[in-house]
XYZ file of C-alpha atoms in Angstrom:
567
model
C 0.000 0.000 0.000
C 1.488 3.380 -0.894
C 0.436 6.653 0.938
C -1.549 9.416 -0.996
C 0.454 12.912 -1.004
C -1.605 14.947 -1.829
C -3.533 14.859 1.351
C -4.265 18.069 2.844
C -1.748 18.266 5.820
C 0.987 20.145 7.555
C 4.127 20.001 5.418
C 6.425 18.566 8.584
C 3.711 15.826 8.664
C 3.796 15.378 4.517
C 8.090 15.399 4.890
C 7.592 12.664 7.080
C 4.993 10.842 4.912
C 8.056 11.057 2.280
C 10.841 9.976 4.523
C 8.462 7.026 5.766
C 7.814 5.708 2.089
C 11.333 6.001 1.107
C 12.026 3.603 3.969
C 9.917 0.997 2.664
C 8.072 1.534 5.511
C 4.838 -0.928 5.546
C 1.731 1.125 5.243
C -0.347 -1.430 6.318
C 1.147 -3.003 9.531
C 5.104 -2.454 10.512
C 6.663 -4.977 12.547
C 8.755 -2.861 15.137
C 12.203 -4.435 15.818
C 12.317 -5.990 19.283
C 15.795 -5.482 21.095
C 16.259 -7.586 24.331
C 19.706 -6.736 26.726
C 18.713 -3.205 27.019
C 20.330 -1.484 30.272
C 16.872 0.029 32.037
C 18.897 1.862 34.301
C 20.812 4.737 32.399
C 20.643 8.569 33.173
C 17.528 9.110 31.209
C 15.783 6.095 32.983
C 16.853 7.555 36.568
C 16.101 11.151 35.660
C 12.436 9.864 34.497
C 10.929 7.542 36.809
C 9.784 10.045 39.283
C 8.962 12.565 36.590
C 6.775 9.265 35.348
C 5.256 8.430 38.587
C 4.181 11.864 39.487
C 2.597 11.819 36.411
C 1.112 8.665 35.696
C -0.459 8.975 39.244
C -2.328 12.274 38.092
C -3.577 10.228 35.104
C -5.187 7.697 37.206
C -8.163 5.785 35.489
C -7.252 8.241 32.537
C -7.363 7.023 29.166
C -4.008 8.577 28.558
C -0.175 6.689 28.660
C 3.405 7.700 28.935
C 5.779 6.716 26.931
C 9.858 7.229 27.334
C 12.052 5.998 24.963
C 16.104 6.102 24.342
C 17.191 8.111 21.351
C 16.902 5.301 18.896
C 13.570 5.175 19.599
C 13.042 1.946 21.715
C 10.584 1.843 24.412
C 12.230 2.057 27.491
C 8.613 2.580 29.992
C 4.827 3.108 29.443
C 2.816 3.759 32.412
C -0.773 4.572 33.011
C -3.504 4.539 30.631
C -7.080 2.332 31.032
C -6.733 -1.241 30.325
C -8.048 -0.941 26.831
C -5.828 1.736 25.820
C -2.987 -1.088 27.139
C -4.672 -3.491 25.334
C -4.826 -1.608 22.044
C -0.830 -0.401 22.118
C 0.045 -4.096 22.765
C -1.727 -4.794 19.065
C 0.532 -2.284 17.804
C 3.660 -2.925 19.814
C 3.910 0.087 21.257
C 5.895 -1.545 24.211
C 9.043 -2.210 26.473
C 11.753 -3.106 24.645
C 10.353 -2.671 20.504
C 11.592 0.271 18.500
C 9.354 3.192 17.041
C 11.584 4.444 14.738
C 10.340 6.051 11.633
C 12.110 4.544 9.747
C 10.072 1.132 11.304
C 6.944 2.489 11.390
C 6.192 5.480 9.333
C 5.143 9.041 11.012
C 4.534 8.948 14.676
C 5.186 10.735 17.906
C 8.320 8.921 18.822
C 10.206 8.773 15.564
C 9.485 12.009 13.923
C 10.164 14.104 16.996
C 13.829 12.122 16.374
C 13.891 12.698 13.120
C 13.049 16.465 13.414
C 15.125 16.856 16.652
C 11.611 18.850 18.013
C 8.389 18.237 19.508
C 5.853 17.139 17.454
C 1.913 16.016 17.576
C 0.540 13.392 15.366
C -3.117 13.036 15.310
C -4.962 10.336 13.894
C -5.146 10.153 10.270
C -1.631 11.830 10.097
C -0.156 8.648 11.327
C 1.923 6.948 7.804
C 0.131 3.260 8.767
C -3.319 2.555 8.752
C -2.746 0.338 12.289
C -1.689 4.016 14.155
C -4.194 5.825 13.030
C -6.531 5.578 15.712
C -3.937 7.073 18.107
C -2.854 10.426 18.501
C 0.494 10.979 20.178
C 2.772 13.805 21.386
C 6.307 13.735 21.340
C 9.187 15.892 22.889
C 12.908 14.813 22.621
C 14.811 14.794 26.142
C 18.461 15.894 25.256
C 21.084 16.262 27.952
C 21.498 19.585 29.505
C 25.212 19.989 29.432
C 26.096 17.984 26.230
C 23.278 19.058 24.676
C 23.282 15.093 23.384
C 19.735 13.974 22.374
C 19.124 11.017 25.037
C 15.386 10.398 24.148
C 11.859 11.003 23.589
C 8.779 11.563 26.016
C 5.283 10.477 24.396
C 1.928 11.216 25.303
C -0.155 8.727 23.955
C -4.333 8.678 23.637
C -6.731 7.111 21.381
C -7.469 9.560 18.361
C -11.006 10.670 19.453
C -9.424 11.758 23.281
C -6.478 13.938 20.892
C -6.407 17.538 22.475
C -3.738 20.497 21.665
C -2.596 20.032 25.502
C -0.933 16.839 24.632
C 1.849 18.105 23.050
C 2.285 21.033 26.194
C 2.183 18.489 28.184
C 4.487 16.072 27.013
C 7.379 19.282 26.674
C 6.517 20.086 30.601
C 7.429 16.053 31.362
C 10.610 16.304 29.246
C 12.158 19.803 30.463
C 10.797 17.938 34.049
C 13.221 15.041 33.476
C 15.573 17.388 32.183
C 16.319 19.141 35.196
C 16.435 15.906 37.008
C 19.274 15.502 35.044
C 20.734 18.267 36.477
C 20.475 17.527 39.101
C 21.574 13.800 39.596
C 24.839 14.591 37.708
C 25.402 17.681 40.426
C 25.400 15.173 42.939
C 27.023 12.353 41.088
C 29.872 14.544 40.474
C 30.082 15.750 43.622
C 30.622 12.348 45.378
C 32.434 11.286 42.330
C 34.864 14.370 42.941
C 35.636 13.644 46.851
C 36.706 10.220 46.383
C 39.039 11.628 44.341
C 40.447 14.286 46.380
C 40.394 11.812 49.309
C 42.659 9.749 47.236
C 44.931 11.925 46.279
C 45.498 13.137 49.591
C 45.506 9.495 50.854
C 48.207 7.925 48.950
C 50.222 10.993 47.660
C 50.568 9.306 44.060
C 49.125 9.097 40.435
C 45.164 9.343 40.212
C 42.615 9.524 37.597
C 38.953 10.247 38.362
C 36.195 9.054 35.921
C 32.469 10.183 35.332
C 29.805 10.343 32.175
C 30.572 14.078 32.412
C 34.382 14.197 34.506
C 37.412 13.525 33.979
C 40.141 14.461 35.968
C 44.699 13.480 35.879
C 46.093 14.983 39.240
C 49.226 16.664 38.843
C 51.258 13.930 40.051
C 50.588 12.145 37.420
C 50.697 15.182 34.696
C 54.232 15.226 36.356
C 55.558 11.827 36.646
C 54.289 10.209 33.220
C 55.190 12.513 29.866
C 52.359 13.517 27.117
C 52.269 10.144 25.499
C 52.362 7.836 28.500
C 49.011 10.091 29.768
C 47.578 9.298 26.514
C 48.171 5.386 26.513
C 47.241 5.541 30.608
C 43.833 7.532 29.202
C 43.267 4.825 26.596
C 43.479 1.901 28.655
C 41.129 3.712 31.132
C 38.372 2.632 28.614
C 38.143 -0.466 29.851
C 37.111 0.800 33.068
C 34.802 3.332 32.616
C 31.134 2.492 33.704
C 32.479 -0.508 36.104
C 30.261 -1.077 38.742
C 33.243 -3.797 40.393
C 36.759 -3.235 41.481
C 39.193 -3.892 38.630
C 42.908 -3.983 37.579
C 44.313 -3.451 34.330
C 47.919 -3.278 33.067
C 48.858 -0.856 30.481
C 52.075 -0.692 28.641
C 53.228 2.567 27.801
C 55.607 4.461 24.773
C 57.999 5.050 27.712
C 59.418 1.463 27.862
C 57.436 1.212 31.604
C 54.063 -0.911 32.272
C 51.522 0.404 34.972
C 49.169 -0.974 36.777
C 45.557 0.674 36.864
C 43.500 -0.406 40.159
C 40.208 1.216 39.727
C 37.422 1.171 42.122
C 34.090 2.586 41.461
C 32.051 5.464 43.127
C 28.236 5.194 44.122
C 25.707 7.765 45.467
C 23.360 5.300 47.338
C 22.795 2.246 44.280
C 23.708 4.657 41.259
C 27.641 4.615 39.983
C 28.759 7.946 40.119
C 31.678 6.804 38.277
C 35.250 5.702 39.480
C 38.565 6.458 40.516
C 41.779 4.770 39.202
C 44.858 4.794 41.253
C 48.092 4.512 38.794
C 51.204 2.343 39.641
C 54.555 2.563 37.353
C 56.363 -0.698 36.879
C 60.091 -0.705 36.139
C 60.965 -2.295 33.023
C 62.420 -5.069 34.736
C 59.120 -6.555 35.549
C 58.225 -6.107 31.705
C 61.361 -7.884 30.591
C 62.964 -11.510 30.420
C 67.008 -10.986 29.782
C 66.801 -7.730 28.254
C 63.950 -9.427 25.534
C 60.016 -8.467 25.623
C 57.971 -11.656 26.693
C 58.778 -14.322 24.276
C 56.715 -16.932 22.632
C 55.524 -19.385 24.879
C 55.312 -23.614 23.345
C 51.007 -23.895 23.390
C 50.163 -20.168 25.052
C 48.225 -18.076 23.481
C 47.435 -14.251 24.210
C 48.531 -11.036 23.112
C 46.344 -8.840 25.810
C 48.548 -6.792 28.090
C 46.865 -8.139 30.699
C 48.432 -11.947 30.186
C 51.596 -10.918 28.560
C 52.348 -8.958 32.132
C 50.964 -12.614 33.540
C 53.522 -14.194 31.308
C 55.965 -11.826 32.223
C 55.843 -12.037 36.145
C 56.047 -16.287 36.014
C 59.108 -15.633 33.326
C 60.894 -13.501 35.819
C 60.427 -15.924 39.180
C 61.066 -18.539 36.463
C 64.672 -16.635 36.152
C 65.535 -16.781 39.315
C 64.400 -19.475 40.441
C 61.891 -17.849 42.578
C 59.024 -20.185 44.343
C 56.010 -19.190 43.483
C 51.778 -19.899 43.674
C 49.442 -19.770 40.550
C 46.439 -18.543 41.964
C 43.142 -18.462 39.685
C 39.989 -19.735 38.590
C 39.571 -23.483 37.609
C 40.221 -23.738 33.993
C 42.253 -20.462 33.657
C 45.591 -22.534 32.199
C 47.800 -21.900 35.460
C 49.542 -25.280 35.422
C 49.646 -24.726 31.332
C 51.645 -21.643 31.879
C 53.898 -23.019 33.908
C 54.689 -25.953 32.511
C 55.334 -23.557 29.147
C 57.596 -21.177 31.169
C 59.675 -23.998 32.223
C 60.097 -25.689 29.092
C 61.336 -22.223 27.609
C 63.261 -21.018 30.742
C 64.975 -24.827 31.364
C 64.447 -26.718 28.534
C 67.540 -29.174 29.767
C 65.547 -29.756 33.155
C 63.424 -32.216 34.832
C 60.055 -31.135 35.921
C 58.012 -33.323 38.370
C 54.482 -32.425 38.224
C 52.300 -34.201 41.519
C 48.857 -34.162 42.177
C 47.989 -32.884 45.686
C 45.039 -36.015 45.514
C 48.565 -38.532 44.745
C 48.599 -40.880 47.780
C 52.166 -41.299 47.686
C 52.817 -37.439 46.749
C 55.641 -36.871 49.976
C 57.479 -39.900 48.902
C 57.967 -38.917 45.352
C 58.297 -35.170 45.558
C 60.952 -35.951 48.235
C 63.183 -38.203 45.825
C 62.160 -35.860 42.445
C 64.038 -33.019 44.764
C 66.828 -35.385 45.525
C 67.754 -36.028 42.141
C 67.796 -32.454 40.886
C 64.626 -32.197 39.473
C 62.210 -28.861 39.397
C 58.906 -29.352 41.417
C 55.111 -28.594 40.425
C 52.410 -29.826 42.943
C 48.972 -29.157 41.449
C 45.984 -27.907 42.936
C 47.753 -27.765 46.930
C 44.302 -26.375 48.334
C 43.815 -30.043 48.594
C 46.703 -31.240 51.245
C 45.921 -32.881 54.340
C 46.843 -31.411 56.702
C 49.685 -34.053 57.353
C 51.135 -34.140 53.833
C 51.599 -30.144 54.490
C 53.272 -30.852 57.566
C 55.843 -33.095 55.470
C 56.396 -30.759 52.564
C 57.315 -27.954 55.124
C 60.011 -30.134 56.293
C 60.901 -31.199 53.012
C 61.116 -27.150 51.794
C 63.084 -26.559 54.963
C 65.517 -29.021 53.821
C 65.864 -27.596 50.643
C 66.299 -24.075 51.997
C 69.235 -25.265 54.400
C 70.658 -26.164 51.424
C 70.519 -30.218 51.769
C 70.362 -31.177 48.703
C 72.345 -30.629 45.593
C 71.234 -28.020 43.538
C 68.227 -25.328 44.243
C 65.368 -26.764 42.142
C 62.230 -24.188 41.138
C 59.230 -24.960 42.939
C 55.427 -23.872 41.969
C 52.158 -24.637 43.969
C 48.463 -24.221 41.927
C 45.608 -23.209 43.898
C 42.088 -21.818 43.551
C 41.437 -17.921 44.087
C 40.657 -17.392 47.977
C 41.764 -21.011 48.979
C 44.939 -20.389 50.140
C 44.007 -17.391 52.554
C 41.138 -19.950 53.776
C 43.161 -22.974 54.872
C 44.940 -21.970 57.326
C 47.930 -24.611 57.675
C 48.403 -23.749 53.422
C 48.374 -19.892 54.694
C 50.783 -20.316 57.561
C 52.975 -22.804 57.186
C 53.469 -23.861 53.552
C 53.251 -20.583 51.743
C 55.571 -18.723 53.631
C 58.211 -20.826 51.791
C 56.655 -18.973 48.697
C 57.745 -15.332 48.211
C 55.498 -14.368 45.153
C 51.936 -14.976 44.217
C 50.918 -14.974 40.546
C 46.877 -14.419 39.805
C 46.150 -16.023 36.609
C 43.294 -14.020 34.945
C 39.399 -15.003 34.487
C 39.330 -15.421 30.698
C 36.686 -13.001 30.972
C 39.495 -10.458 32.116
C 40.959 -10.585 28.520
C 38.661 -11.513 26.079
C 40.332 -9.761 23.227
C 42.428 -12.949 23.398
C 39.553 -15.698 22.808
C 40.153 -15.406 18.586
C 43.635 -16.363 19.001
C 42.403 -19.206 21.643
C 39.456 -20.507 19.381
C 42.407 -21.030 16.061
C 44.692 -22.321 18.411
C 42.251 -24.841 20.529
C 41.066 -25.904 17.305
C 44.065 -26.589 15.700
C 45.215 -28.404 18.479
C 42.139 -30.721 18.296
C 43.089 -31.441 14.622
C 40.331 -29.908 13.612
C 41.626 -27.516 10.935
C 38.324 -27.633 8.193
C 36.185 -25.312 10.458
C 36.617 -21.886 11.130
C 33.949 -19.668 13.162
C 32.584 -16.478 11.250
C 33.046 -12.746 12.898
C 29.653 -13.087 14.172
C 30.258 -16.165 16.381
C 33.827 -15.146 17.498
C 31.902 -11.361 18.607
C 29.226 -13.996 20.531
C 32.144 -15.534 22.062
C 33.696 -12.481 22.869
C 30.318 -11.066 24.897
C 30.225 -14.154 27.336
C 31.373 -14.669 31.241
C 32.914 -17.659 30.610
C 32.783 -19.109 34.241
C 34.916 -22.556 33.297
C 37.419 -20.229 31.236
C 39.468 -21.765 28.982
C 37.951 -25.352 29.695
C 34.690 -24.484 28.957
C 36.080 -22.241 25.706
C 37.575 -25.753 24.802
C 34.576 -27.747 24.873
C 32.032 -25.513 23.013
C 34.640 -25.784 20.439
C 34.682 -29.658 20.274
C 31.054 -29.089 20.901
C 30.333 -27.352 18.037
C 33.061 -29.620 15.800
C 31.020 -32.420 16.500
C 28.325 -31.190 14.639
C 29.821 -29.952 12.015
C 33.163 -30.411 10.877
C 33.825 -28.496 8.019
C 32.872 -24.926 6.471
C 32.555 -21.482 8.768
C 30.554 -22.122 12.263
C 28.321 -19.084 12.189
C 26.313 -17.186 15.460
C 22.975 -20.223 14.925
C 25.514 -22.960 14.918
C 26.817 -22.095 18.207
C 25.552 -24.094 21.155
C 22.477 -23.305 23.425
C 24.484 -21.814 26.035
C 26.334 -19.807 23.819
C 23.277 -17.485 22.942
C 23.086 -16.000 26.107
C 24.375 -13.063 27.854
C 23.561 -13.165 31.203
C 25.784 -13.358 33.836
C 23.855 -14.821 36.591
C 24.105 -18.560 37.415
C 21.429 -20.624 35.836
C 19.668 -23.360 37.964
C 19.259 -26.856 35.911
C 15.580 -25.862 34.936
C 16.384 -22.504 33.683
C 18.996 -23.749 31.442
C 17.031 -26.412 30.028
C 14.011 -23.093 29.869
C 16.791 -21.035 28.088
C 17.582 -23.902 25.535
C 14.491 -24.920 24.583
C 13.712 -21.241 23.712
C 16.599 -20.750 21.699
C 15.847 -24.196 20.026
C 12.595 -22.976 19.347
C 13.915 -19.427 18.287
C 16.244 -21.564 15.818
C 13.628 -23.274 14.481
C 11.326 -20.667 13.799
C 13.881 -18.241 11.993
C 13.084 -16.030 14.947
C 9.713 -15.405 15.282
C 8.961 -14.936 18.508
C 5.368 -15.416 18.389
C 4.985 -18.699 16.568
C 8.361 -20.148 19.105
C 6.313 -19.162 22.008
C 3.250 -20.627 20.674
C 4.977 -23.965 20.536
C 6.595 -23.792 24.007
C 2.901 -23.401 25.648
C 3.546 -19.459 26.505
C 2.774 -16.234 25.672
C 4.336 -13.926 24.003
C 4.744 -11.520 26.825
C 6.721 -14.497 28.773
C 8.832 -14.974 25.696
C 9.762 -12.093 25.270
C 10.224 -11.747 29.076
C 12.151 -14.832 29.168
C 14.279 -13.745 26.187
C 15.352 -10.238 27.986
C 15.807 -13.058 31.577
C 18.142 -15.443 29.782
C 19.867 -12.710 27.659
C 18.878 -14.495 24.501
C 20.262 -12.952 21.265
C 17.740 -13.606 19.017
């Protein structure tokens, strides 16, 4: 169906009529993307929900609803209205989470005042599709009052024959409302934001760096101590902090020749982040170095992220000299791999002994490996009893008196937090150990999963299938809780069912398809991948998959934004 012209209506309405059709916009009835993952709680959401409460409860019983949406033009809330207003926006999808672009749905409230960066009423008839045309709506864009940045737009939606010229007054009182909300939550935002940060610098005296939407602040220590281009790479790597609502340490390597360590910890006024402040640590290059070299390639490690080439580079340098050490980390995060590759590169012409703390006769061998010269590994030591720890300390003692013939280089594996909670591994046995090593979550450096994915697969022998950009992005976006381990068996996973040819985002396994980062119970998972089967199935269409699971398509699409379902 193509929209008549020649109508007689306001030329910003007849401009929009033109925009819609050259859009391909379907007269009849658009389908309004649905995006699930959206963050709910963002300035603009924060700034409106009292404006929208005040409001909404003046409109009681009223056949009248509110509508804010983000500056693409996807629903973010709707309150009030009667039930059969609710009723007749659902038709429409005029809801959480779908899009009203104009570009999506022709001429409405929403996406022309977008488009025309102003408030605008459409009535009735002036709507582009026939399916909107027994609304009227009233829209006024909500851009940010220091930026000036268009966040999003406030709608005032009725059924046509309730339209009234107050609408659109209205709707521009509710957005200048939430605007100077705005105002006023970044006034105090900044404000706490901006005494951490003096706190901190008067605290520890060294390099800080404060962070906010709006603020951003070096202290002169650091303006003094790193030169132009170090603040610039220092800045860069700050990215990957900004908006952190957990404590977090990054490494950056700077033009300089130094490396620095980042510790940032965020700022909140009440439950909202206010932002964060980063405290700056130089490193010598001594700790970036291994005999004058940068870190060298490792026999089967893979990463190029500062964040594990400064890992490589601190088990390199104990490695050196011979210093003990514990590789602390998450189960599946490679720390015996690493150090089983830093020894074969470091001593290549030594033994290595590598025990299991579960090995019933684990005293007895790691005594005579010692004796004979070799280099020691005991895996996963959170496990001693508490009488094999008694006979390693004397065996370590030994060693340390210099009993036996030559020093050998001795490493311990445990979980994060285990050591600090068994107390006889705390006290006695680690105090032989002078340096702890955390090996990183893989979710700590996830610009190194494509390397990982053409390395695991390789290794596998499966060199016929190669994931798309797509998948590897997918990949990229998940928490990864068994880290490398788990990496490794959605790859053999997803081999197994197809062993040639590129793996694309569908061919990915269930639990690949979803974002969230809460822990699933057994039932939700098997929820999660029946939904994605049935998403799979039906090429996406939300309606006919939820009509097959038994539910409706409010729970599916509930369940979808639950799960974090990319669909």
């Amino acid at each position: 169906m193509t929209v008549a012209l020649n109508l007689p209506v306001r030329n910003s309405i007849r401009v929009s009529w033109q925009r819609s059709q050259a859009s391909l916009v379907d007269a009849d009835r658009p389908a309004p993307a649905y995006f699930d993952g959206i963050d709910f709680d963002t300035t603009l959401s924060r700034a409106a929900r009292p404006v929208i409460d005040s409001l909404s409860s003046e409109l009681t019983n009223e056949p009248v609803c509110i509508i804010l949406t983000d500056a693409k033009g996807i629903v973010l809330d709707r309150r009030g209205g009667d039930p059969s207003l609710i009723r007749r926006l659902d038709s429409v999808d005029l809801a959480p989470g779908f899009r009203y672009a104009e570009s999506e749905v022709g001429t409405n409230g929403i996406g022309t005042a977008l488009e025309v960066g102003g408030p605008i009423l459409v009535l009735g008839e002036e709507h582009y599709t026939g399916v909107l045309r027994t609304f009227a709506c009233a829209g006024a864009p909500i851009t940010h009052p220091v930026t000036g940045g268009l966040l999003g737009v406030l709608d005032i939606t009725t059924q046509a024959k309730n339209s009234n010229a107050v609408l659109l007054s209205f709707a521009k009182l509710a957005a200048r409302r939430i605007q100077e909300r705005i105002i006023e939550e970044a006034n105090a935002l900044d404000q706490a934001l901006l005494s951490d940060y003096y706190a901190v610098c008067r605290h520890t005296g060294g390099s800080v760096i404060a962070l906010g939407d709006e603020v951003f602040m070096i202290n002169a220590h650091a303006q003094q101590h790193f030169d132009s281009t170090d603040q610039a790479a220092l800045i860069d790597r700050t990215r990957d902090a900004r908006g952190g609502t957990k404590p977090l340490t990054l490494i950056a390597d700077l033009p300089s020749g130094f490396s620095a360590r980042l510790a940032y910890h965020p700022t909140f006024l009440g439950d909202t982040l206010a932002g964060g402040i980063v405290q700056i640590r130089e490193h010598r290059p001594g700790t970036r170095t291994v005999g004058g070299a940068r870190v060298p390639a490792l026999p089967g490690i893979v990463g190029a992220s500062a964040l594990w080439r400064h890992t490589m580079q601190e088990v390199l340098a104990a490695s050196g000299r011979a210093e003990w050490l514990v590789a602390e980390g998450e189960p599946g995060v490679g720390k015996m791999t690493l150090l089983r590759a830093v020894h074969a590169y470091s001593s290549p012409n030594r033994r290595l002994a590598i025990l299991d703390a579960d090995d019933p006769i684990l005293l007895a061998t790691a005594s005579a490996e010692v004796e004979s010269g070799a280099d020691l590994f005991i895996h996963h030591a959170h496990r001693l009893s508490g009488e094999v720890i008694e006979g390693l300390v004397d065996l370590l003692q030994t060693v340390r008196d210099g009993s036996v013939a030559r020093d050998p280089w001795i490493a311990l594996t445990v979980l994060t937090g285990q050591s600090d909670e068994q107390d006889e591994v705390g006290t006695q046995l680690l105090r032989f150990f002078p340096r702890t090593v955390a090996i990183p979550p893989l979710r700590h450096h996830l610009e190194d999963i494509p390397a990982l994915v053409r390395y695991l697969l390789g290794r596998a022998g499966i060199t016929d299938v190669t994931l798309s950009t797509a998948a590897i992005n997918q990949l990229m976006r998940l928490p990864w809780a068994g880290n490398v381990t788990q990496l490794r068996m959605v790859l053999t996973d997803v081999a197994r069912r197809r062993r040639s040819g590129t793996v694309d985002l569908d061919d990915l396994p269930a639990e690949c398809h979803a974002t969230t980062r809460r822990h699933l119970t057994r039932m939700e998972a098997l929820e999660r991948d029946a939904i994605v089967e049935a998403l799979a199935t039906h090429n996406g269409d939300k309606t006919t998959a939820a009509g097959t699971l038994g539910m409706s398509r409010a729970t599916i699409y509930r369940k979808i934004r639950d799960y974090g379902i990319l669909s």
